[in-house]
Amino acid sequence: MKPIQVPFQILEIEDLGELSPEEQKLIEYSRNMTDNAYAPYSGFFVGAAILLENGEIIKGSNQENAAYPSGLCAERVAIFSASANYPGVKIKTIAVSARSDKHLVDYPVSPCGACRQVLVEYEFNQKESIKLLLSGISGKVYLIDKVRDLLPFSFTAEDLG
Ligand code: THU
């Protein structure tokens, strides 16, 4: 047997000034978008902002429902909206932020497994990496170069033949 190592790197950014003005803006948008979340059941408000290669910015927030599984995470609201409105336009970066009415989220939140699966398919299709900027409502940011880093050995359309 032989181990297969999967390299994974997160860039931890304490000083947001180290990011480009465009990236800083995207984080600001995702943090502001937490105000648009409809999250009466969890009290966990998530915002997402996507930068497309054509310069458009598409935003999303989590939308819950009394029938709990009918709700959708902010990342999927944003990326489905991006694909629905700008089909075929490549996604450069997605910023995700969250806050809670129960505790201070001053640390980066990570996309759930279902969102990783959805994000990785768009990355795979466009043959270009999608950068992630993860943060809480305040505090440090995690920069991850590509979605597939968050979902190694993923199941893709290729497996279906
Ligand atoms: N949520 C997101 O919007 N994105 C994530 O990556 C994690 C979870 C939402 C779903 C639900 O509305 C609430 O946060 C609590 O799970």
PDB file of N, CA, C and O in Angstrom, residues 37-92:
ATOM      1  N   ALA A  37     -30.216  37.810   4.709  1.00  0.00           N
ATOM      2  CA  ALA A  37     -30.540  36.400   4.937  1.00  0.00           C
ATOM      3  C   ALA A  37     -31.938  36.285   5.541  1.00  0.00           C
ATOM      4  O   ALA A  37     -32.380  37.162   6.293  1.00  0.00           O
ATOM      5  N   TYR A  38     -32.619  35.209   5.170  1.00  0.00           N
ATOM      6  CA  TYR A  38     -33.898  34.886   5.797  1.00  0.00           C
ATOM      7  C   TYR A  38     -33.623  33.638   6.625  1.00  0.00           C
ATOM      8  O   TYR A  38     -33.615  32.518   6.098  1.00  0.00           O
ATOM      9  N   ALA A  39     -33.291  33.847   7.888  1.00  0.00           N
ATOM     10  CA  ALA A  39     -32.852  32.733   8.725  1.00  0.00           C
ATOM     11  C   ALA A  39     -33.526  32.765  10.101  1.00  0.00           C
ATOM     12  O   ALA A  39     -32.855  32.802  11.137  1.00  0.00           O
ATOM     13  N   PRO A  40     -34.875  32.754  10.101  1.00  0.00           N
ATOM     14  CA  PRO A  40     -35.579  32.847  11.383  1.00  0.00           C
ATOM     15  C   PRO A  40     -35.450  31.583  12.236  1.00  0.00           C
ATOM     16  O   PRO A  40     -35.701  31.622  13.433  1.00  0.00           O
ATOM     17  N   TYR A  41     -35.070  30.469  11.624  1.00  0.00           N
ATOM     18  CA  TYR A  41     -35.034  29.199  12.356  1.00  0.00           C
ATOM     19  C   TYR A  41     -33.669  28.952  12.986  1.00  0.00           C
ATOM     20  O   TYR A  41     -33.588  28.513  14.130  1.00  0.00           O
ATOM     21  N   SER A  42     -32.619  29.239  12.250  1.00  0.00           N
ATOM     22  CA  SER A  42     -31.276  28.988  12.789  1.00  0.00           C
ATOM     23  C   SER A  42     -30.691  30.221  13.479  1.00  0.00           C
ATOM     24  O   SER A  42     -29.819  30.095  14.338  1.00  0.00           O
ATOM     25  N   GLY A  43     -31.119  31.395  13.068  1.00  0.00           N
ATOM     26  CA  GLY A  43     -30.486  32.602  13.596  1.00  0.00           C
ATOM     27  C   GLY A  43     -29.044  32.729  13.127  1.00  0.00           C
ATOM     28  O   GLY A  43     -28.239  33.443  13.709  1.00  0.00           O
ATOM     29  N   PHE A  44     -28.717  32.003  12.039  1.00  0.00           N
ATOM     30  CA  PHE A  44     -27.364  32.023  11.477  1.00  0.00           C
ATOM     31  C   PHE A  44     -27.466  32.648  10.087  1.00  0.00           C
ATOM     32  O   PHE A  44     -28.118  32.091   9.187  1.00  0.00           O
ATOM     33  N   PHE A  45     -26.853  33.806   9.940  1.00  0.00           N
ATOM     34  CA  PHE A  45     -27.054  34.622   8.742  1.00  0.00           C
ATOM     35  C   PHE A  45     -25.793  34.599   7.880  1.00  0.00           C
ATOM     36  O   PHE A  45     -24.724  35.019   8.327  1.00  0.00           O
ATOM     37  N   VAL A  46     -25.953  34.095   6.678  1.00  0.00           N
ATOM     38  CA  VAL A  46     -24.789  33.918   5.801  1.00  0.00           C
ATOM     39  C   VAL A  46     -24.941  34.778   4.550  1.00  0.00           C
ATOM     40  O   VAL A  46     -26.039  34.886   3.980  1.00  0.00           O
ATOM     41  N   GLY A  47     -23.855  35.391   4.150  1.00  0.00           N
ATOM     42  CA  GLY A  47     -23.845  36.190   2.922  1.00  0.00           C
ATOM     43  C   GLY A  47     -22.760  35.694   1.986  1.00  0.00           C
ATOM     44  O   GLY A  47     -21.724  35.185   2.432  1.00  0.00           O
ATOM     45  N   ALA A  48     -23.012  35.812   0.699  1.00  0.00           N
ATOM     46  CA  ALA A  48     -22.012  35.399  -0.293  1.00  0.00           C
ATOM     47  C   ALA A  48     -21.965  36.439  -1.405  1.00  0.00           C
ATOM     48  O   ALA A  48     -22.992  37.039  -1.747  1.00  0.00           O
ATOM     49  N   ALA A  49     -20.790  36.663  -1.936  1.00  0.00           N
ATOM     50  CA  ALA A  49     -20.629  37.582  -3.075  1.00  0.00           C
ATOM     51  C   ALA A  49     -19.652  36.952  -4.050  1.00  0.00           C
ATOM     52  O   ALA A  49     -18.570  36.490  -3.664  1.00  0.00           O
ATOM     53  N   ILE A  50     -20.079  36.922  -5.298  1.00  0.00           N
ATOM     54  CA  ILE A  50     -19.298  36.264  -6.351  1.00  0.00           C
ATOM     55  C   ILE A  50     -18.819  37.300  -7.355  1.00  0.00           C
ATOM     56  O   ILE A  50     -19.595  38.147  -7.823  1.00  0.00           O
ATOM     57  N   LEU A  51     -17.537  37.231  -7.673  1.00  0.00           N
ATOM     58  CA  LEU A  51     -16.988  38.082  -8.737  1.00  0.00           C
ATOM     59  C   LEU A  51     -16.857  37.247 -10.002  1.00  0.00           C
ATOM     60  O   LEU A  51     -16.182  36.215 -10.014  1.00  0.00           O
ATOM     61  N   LEU A  52     -17.516  37.718 -11.068  1.00  0.00           N
ATOM     62  CA  LEU A  52     -17.418  37.033 -12.361  1.00  0.00           C
ATOM     63  C   LEU A  52     -16.298  37.641 -13.186  1.00  0.00           C
ATOM     64  O   LEU A  52     -15.869  38.778 -12.951  1.00  0.00           O
ATOM     65  N   GLU A  53     -15.866  36.891 -14.203  1.00  0.00           N
ATOM     66  CA  GLU A  53     -14.755  37.384 -15.041  1.00  0.00           C
ATOM     67  C   GLU A  53     -15.145  38.645 -15.827  1.00  0.00           C
ATOM     68  O   GLU A  53     -14.275  39.401 -16.246  1.00  0.00           O
ATOM     69  N   ASN A  54     -16.448  38.870 -15.993  1.00  0.00           N
ATOM     70  CA  ASN A  54     -16.880  40.082 -16.707  1.00  0.00           C
ATOM     71  C   ASN A  54     -17.030  41.276 -15.758  1.00  0.00           C
ATOM     72  O   ASN A  54     -17.518  42.329 -16.149  1.00  0.00           O
ATOM     73  N   GLY A  55     -16.638  41.075 -14.491  1.00  0.00           N
ATOM     74  CA  GLY A  55     -16.660  42.171 -13.522  1.00  0.00           C
ATOM     75  C   GLY A  55     -17.956  42.284 -12.729  1.00  0.00           C
ATOM     76  O   GLY A  55     -18.018  43.027 -11.749  1.00  0.00           O
ATOM     77  N   GLU A  56     -18.974  41.523 -13.161  1.00  0.00           N
ATOM     78  CA  GLU A  56     -20.253  41.565 -12.425  1.00  0.00           C
ATOM     79  C   GLU A  56     -20.085  40.937 -11.044  1.00  0.00           C
ATOM     80  O   GLU A  56     -19.300  39.994 -10.875  1.00  0.00           O
ATOM     81  N   ILE A  57     -20.842  41.452 -10.099  1.00  0.00           N
ATOM     82  CA  ILE A  57     -20.843  40.862  -8.754  1.00  0.00           C
ATOM     83  C   ILE A  57     -22.244  40.341  -8.468  1.00  0.00           C
ATOM     84  O   ILE A  57     -23.232  41.071  -8.599  1.00  0.00           O
ATOM     85  N   ILE A  58     -22.320  39.069  -8.119  1.00  0.00           N
ATOM     86  CA  ILE A  58     -23.600  38.413  -7.832  1.00  0.00           C
ATOM     87  C   ILE A  58     -23.623  38.076  -6.350  1.00  0.00           C
ATOM     88  O   ILE A  58     -22.669  37.503  -5.826  1.00  0.00           O
ATOM     89  N   LYS A  59     -24.721  38.439  -5.699  1.00  0.00           N
ATOM     90  CA  LYS A  59     -24.786  38.243  -4.254  1.00  0.00           C
ATOM     91  C   LYS A  59     -25.858  37.233  -3.878  1.00  0.00           C
ATOM     92  O   LYS A  59     -26.819  37.013  -4.628  1.00  0.00           O
ATOM     93  N   GLY A  60     -25.704  36.648  -2.712  1.00  0.00           N
ATOM     94  CA  GLY A  60     -26.699  35.709  -2.205  1.00  0.00           C
ATOM     95  C   GLY A  60     -26.686  35.683  -0.689  1.00  0.00           C
ATOM     96  O   GLY A  60     -25.742  36.168  -0.051  1.00  0.00           O
ATOM     97  N   SER A  61     -27.752  35.153  -0.126  1.00  0.00           N
ATOM     98  CA  SER A  61     -27.818  34.967   1.329  1.00  0.00           C
ATOM     99  C   SER A  61     -28.641  33.712   1.586  1.00  0.00           C
ATOM    100  O   SER A  61     -29.410  33.281   0.715  1.00  0.00           O
ATOM    101  N   ASN A  62     -28.482  33.115   2.764  1.00  0.00           N
ATOM    102  CA  ASN A  62     -29.236  31.885   3.014  1.00  0.00           C
ATOM    103  C   ASN A  62     -30.721  32.187   3.181  1.00  0.00           C
ATOM    104  O   ASN A  62     -31.115  33.203   3.739  1.00  0.00           O
ATOM    105  N   GLN A  63     -31.518  31.274   2.654  1.00  0.00           N
ATOM    106  CA  GLN A  63     -32.973  31.412   2.655  1.00  0.00           C
ATOM    107  C   GLN A  63     -33.566  30.146   3.267  1.00  0.00           C
ATOM    108  O   GLN A  63     -33.441  29.066   2.700  1.00  0.00           O
ATOM    109  N   GLU A  64     -34.154  30.312   4.432  1.00  0.00           N
ATOM    110  CA  GLU A  64     -34.699  29.150   5.147  1.00  0.00           C
ATOM    111  C   GLU A  64     -36.189  29.001   4.903  1.00  0.00           C
ATOM    112  O   GLU A  64     -36.820  29.844   4.263  1.00  0.00           O
ATOM    113  N   ASN A  65     -36.726  27.898   5.405  1.00  0.00           N
ATOM    114  CA  ASN A  65     -38.147  27.602   5.209  1.00  0.00           C
ATOM    115  C   ASN A  65     -38.649  26.788   6.396  1.00  0.00           C
ATOM    116  O   ASN A  65     -37.879  26.025   6.994  1.00  0.00           O
ATOM    117  N   ALA A  66     -39.934  26.941   6.698  1.00  0.00           N
ATOM    118  CA  ALA A  66     -40.533  26.182   7.797  1.00  0.00           C
ATOM    119  C   ALA A  66     -40.383  24.684   7.569  1.00  0.00           C
ATOM    120  O   ALA A  66     -40.264  23.908   8.522  1.00  0.00           O
ATOM    121  N   ALA A  67     -40.393  24.277   6.308  1.00  0.00           N
ATOM    122  CA  ALA A  67     -40.038  22.892   5.959  1.00  0.00           C
ATOM    123  C   ALA A  67     -38.522  22.907   5.779  1.00  0.00           C
ATOM    124  O   ALA A  67     -38.011  23.196   4.691  1.00  0.00           O
ATOM    125  N   TYR A  68     -37.798  22.676   6.862  1.00  0.00           N
ATOM    126  CA  TYR A  68     -36.354  22.970   6.939  1.00  0.00           C
ATOM    127  C   TYR A  68     -35.502  22.626   5.714  1.00  0.00           C
ATOM    128  O   TYR A  68     -34.741  23.464   5.238  1.00  0.00           O
ATOM    129  N   PRO A  69     -35.610  21.383   5.173  1.00  0.00           N
ATOM    130  CA  PRO A  69     -34.698  21.047   4.063  1.00  0.00           C
ATOM    131  C   PRO A  69     -34.969  21.831   2.782  1.00  0.00           C
ATOM    132  O   PRO A  69     -34.174  21.780   1.851  1.00  0.00           O
ATOM    133  N   SER A  70     -36.098  22.547   2.736  1.00  0.00           N
ATOM    134  CA  SER A  70     -36.405  23.329   1.533  1.00  0.00           C
ATOM    135  C   SER A  70     -35.558  24.590   1.423  1.00  0.00           C
ATOM    136  O   SER A  70     -35.531  25.228   0.370  1.00  0.00           O
ATOM    137  N   GLY A  71     -34.895  24.968   2.499  1.00  0.00           N
ATOM    138  CA  GLY A  71     -34.056  26.166   2.477  1.00  0.00           C
ATOM    139  C   GLY A  71     -32.785  25.952   1.678  1.00  0.00           C
ATOM    140  O   GLY A  71     -32.488  24.832   1.233  1.00  0.00           O
ATOM    141  N   LEU A  72     -32.047  27.031   1.468  1.00  0.00           N
ATOM    142  CA  LEU A  72     -30.811  26.938   0.686  1.00  0.00           C
ATOM    143  C   LEU A  72     -29.726  27.834   1.291  1.00  0.00           C
ATOM    144  O   LEU A  72     -30.007  28.948   1.747  1.00  0.00           O
ATOM    145  N   CYS A  73     -28.493  27.341   1.237  1.00  0.00           N
ATOM    146  CA  CYS A  73     -27.341  28.090   1.741  1.00  0.00           C
ATOM    147  C   CYS A  73     -27.040  29.283   0.839  1.00  0.00           C
ATOM    148  O   CYS A  73     -27.351  29.278  -0.364  1.00  0.00           O
ATOM    149  N   ALA A  74     -26.371  30.269   1.434  1.00  0.00           N
ATOM    150  CA  ALA A  74     -26.013  31.496   0.717  1.00  0.00           C
ATOM    151  C   ALA A  74     -25.146  31.215  -0.518  1.00  0.00           C
ATOM    152  O   ALA A  74     -25.331  31.827  -1.574  1.00  0.00           O
ATOM    153  N   GLU A  75     -24.209  30.282  -0.374  1.00  0.00           N
ATOM    154  CA  GLU A  75     -23.288  30.003  -1.477  1.00  0.00           C
ATOM    155  C   GLU A  75     -24.046  29.500  -2.698  1.00  0.00           C
ATOM    156  O   GLU A  75     -23.751  29.875  -3.837  1.00  0.00           O
ATOM    157  N   ARG A  76     -25.027  28.602  -2.445  1.00  0.00           N
ATOM    158  CA  ARG A  76     -25.765  28.047  -3.576  1.00  0.00           C
ATOM    159  C   ARG A  76     -26.745  29.057  -4.151  1.00  0.00           C
ATOM    160  O   ARG A  76     -26.947  29.113  -5.358  1.00  0.00           O
ATOM    161  N   VAL A  77     -27.345  29.875  -3.294  1.00  0.00           N
ATOM    162  CA  VAL A  77     -28.216  30.940  -3.801  1.00  0.00           C
ATOM    163  C   VAL A  77     -27.401  31.820  -4.755  1.00  0.00           C
ATOM    164  O   VAL A  77     -27.832  32.146  -5.858  1.00  0.00           O
ATOM    165  N   ALA A  78     -26.194  32.163  -4.347  1.00  0.00           N
ATOM    166  CA  ALA A  78     -25.353  33.064  -5.155  1.00  0.00           C
ATOM    167  C   ALA A  78     -24.873  32.392  -6.440  1.00  0.00           C
ATOM    168  O   ALA A  78     -24.965  32.979  -7.523  1.00  0.00           O
ATOM    169  N   ILE A  79     -24.385  31.169  -6.334  1.00  0.00           N
ATOM    170  CA  ILE A  79     -23.776  30.557  -7.528  1.00  0.00           C
ATOM    171  C   ILE A  79     -24.853  30.114  -8.520  1.00  0.00           C
ATOM    172  O   ILE A  79     -24.654  30.214  -9.743  1.00  0.00           O
ATOM    173  N   PHE A  80     -26.019  29.684  -8.032  1.00  0.00           N
ATOM    174  CA  PHE A  80     -27.102  29.346  -8.957  1.00  0.00           C
ATOM    175  C   PHE A  80     -27.596  30.613  -9.657  1.00  0.00           C
ATOM    176  O   PHE A  80     -27.929  30.588 -10.843  1.00  0.00           O
ATOM    177  N   SER A  81     -27.639  31.698  -8.923  1.00  0.00           N
ATOM    178  CA  SER A  81     -28.053  32.974  -9.509  1.00  0.00           C
ATOM    179  C   SER A  81     -27.047  33.424 -10.567  1.00  0.00           C
ATOM    180  O   SER A  81     -27.425  33.894 -11.647  1.00  0.00           O
ATOM    181  N   ALA A  82     -25.754  33.253 -10.255  1.00  0.00           N
ATOM    182  CA  ALA A  82     -24.706  33.632 -11.215  1.00  0.00           C
ATOM    183  C   ALA A  82     -24.865  32.832 -12.506  1.00  0.00           C
ATOM    184  O   ALA A  82     -24.845  33.383 -13.611  1.00  0.00           O
ATOM    185  N   SER A  83     -25.056  31.514 -12.366  1.00  0.00           N
ATOM    186  CA  SER A  83     -25.165  30.660 -13.543  1.00  0.00           C
ATOM    187  C   SER A  83     -26.475  30.912 -14.292  1.00  0.00           C
ATOM    188  O   SER A  83     -26.522  30.830 -15.524  1.00  0.00           O
ATOM    189  N   ALA A  84     -27.537  31.230 -13.536  1.00  0.00           N
ATOM    190  CA  ALA A  84     -28.835  31.471 -14.180  1.00  0.00           C
ATOM    191  C   ALA A  84     -28.827  32.774 -14.972  1.00  0.00           C
ATOM    192  O   ALA A  84     -29.418  32.857 -16.053  1.00  0.00           O
ATOM    193  N   ASN A  85     -28.137  33.773 -14.437  1.00  0.00           N
ATOM    194  CA  ASN A  85     -28.144  35.089 -15.088  1.00  0.00           C
ATOM    195  C   ASN A  85     -26.989  35.298 -16.058  1.00  0.00           C
ATOM    196  O   ASN A  85     -27.100  36.083 -16.994  1.00  0.00           O
ATOM    197  N   TYR A  86     -25.876  34.628 -15.788  1.00  0.00           N
ATOM    198  CA  TYR A  86     -24.690  34.761 -16.652  1.00  0.00           C
ATOM    199  C   TYR A  86     -24.155  33.374 -17.004  1.00  0.00           C
ATOM    200  O   TYR A  86     -23.039  33.017 -16.611  1.00  0.00           O
ATOM    201  N   PRO A  87     -24.938  32.579 -17.736  1.00  0.00           N
ATOM    202  CA  PRO A  87     -24.474  31.215 -18.039  1.00  0.00           C
ATOM    203  C   PRO A  87     -23.171  31.255 -18.838  1.00  0.00           C
ATOM    204  O   PRO A  87     -23.037  32.066 -19.755  1.00  0.00           O
ATOM    205  N   GLY A  88     -22.235  30.430 -18.424  1.00  0.00           N
ATOM    206  CA  GLY A  88     -20.976  30.329 -19.169  1.00  0.00           C
ATOM    207  C   GLY A  88     -19.947  31.386 -18.810  1.00  0.00           C
ATOM    208  O   GLY A  88     -18.806  31.307 -19.263  1.00  0.00           O
ATOM    209  N   VAL A  89     -20.327  32.373 -18.022  1.00  0.00           N
ATOM    210  CA  VAL A  89     -19.347  33.393 -17.612  1.00  0.00           C
ATOM    211  C   VAL A  89     -18.583  32.848 -16.400  1.00  0.00           C
ATOM    212  O   VAL A  89     -19.184  32.429 -15.408  1.00  0.00           O
ATOM    213  N   LYS A  90     -17.270  32.881 -16.516  1.00  0.00           N
ATOM    214  CA  LYS A  90     -16.456  32.234 -15.479  1.00  0.00           C
ATOM    215  C   LYS A  90     -16.533  32.967 -14.139  1.00  0.00           C
ATOM    216  O   LYS A  90     -16.655  34.196 -14.090  1.00  0.00           O
ATOM    217  N   ILE A  91     -16.441  32.169 -13.088  1.00  0.00           N
ATOM    218  CA  ILE A  91     -16.456  32.698 -11.717  1.00  0.00           C
ATOM    219  C   ILE A  91     -15.010  32.815 -11.247  1.00  0.00           C
ATOM    220  O   ILE A  91     -14.253  31.840 -11.317  1.00  0.00           O
ATOM    221  N   LYS A  92     -14.650  34.012 -10.794  1.00  0.00           N
ATOM    222  CA  LYS A  92     -13.269  34.219 -10.327  1.00  0.00           C
ATOM    223  C   LYS A  92     -13.148  33.899  -8.833  1.00  0.00           C
ATOM    224  O   LYS A  92     -12.269  33.163  -8.424  1.00  0.00           O
TER     225      LYS A  92
END
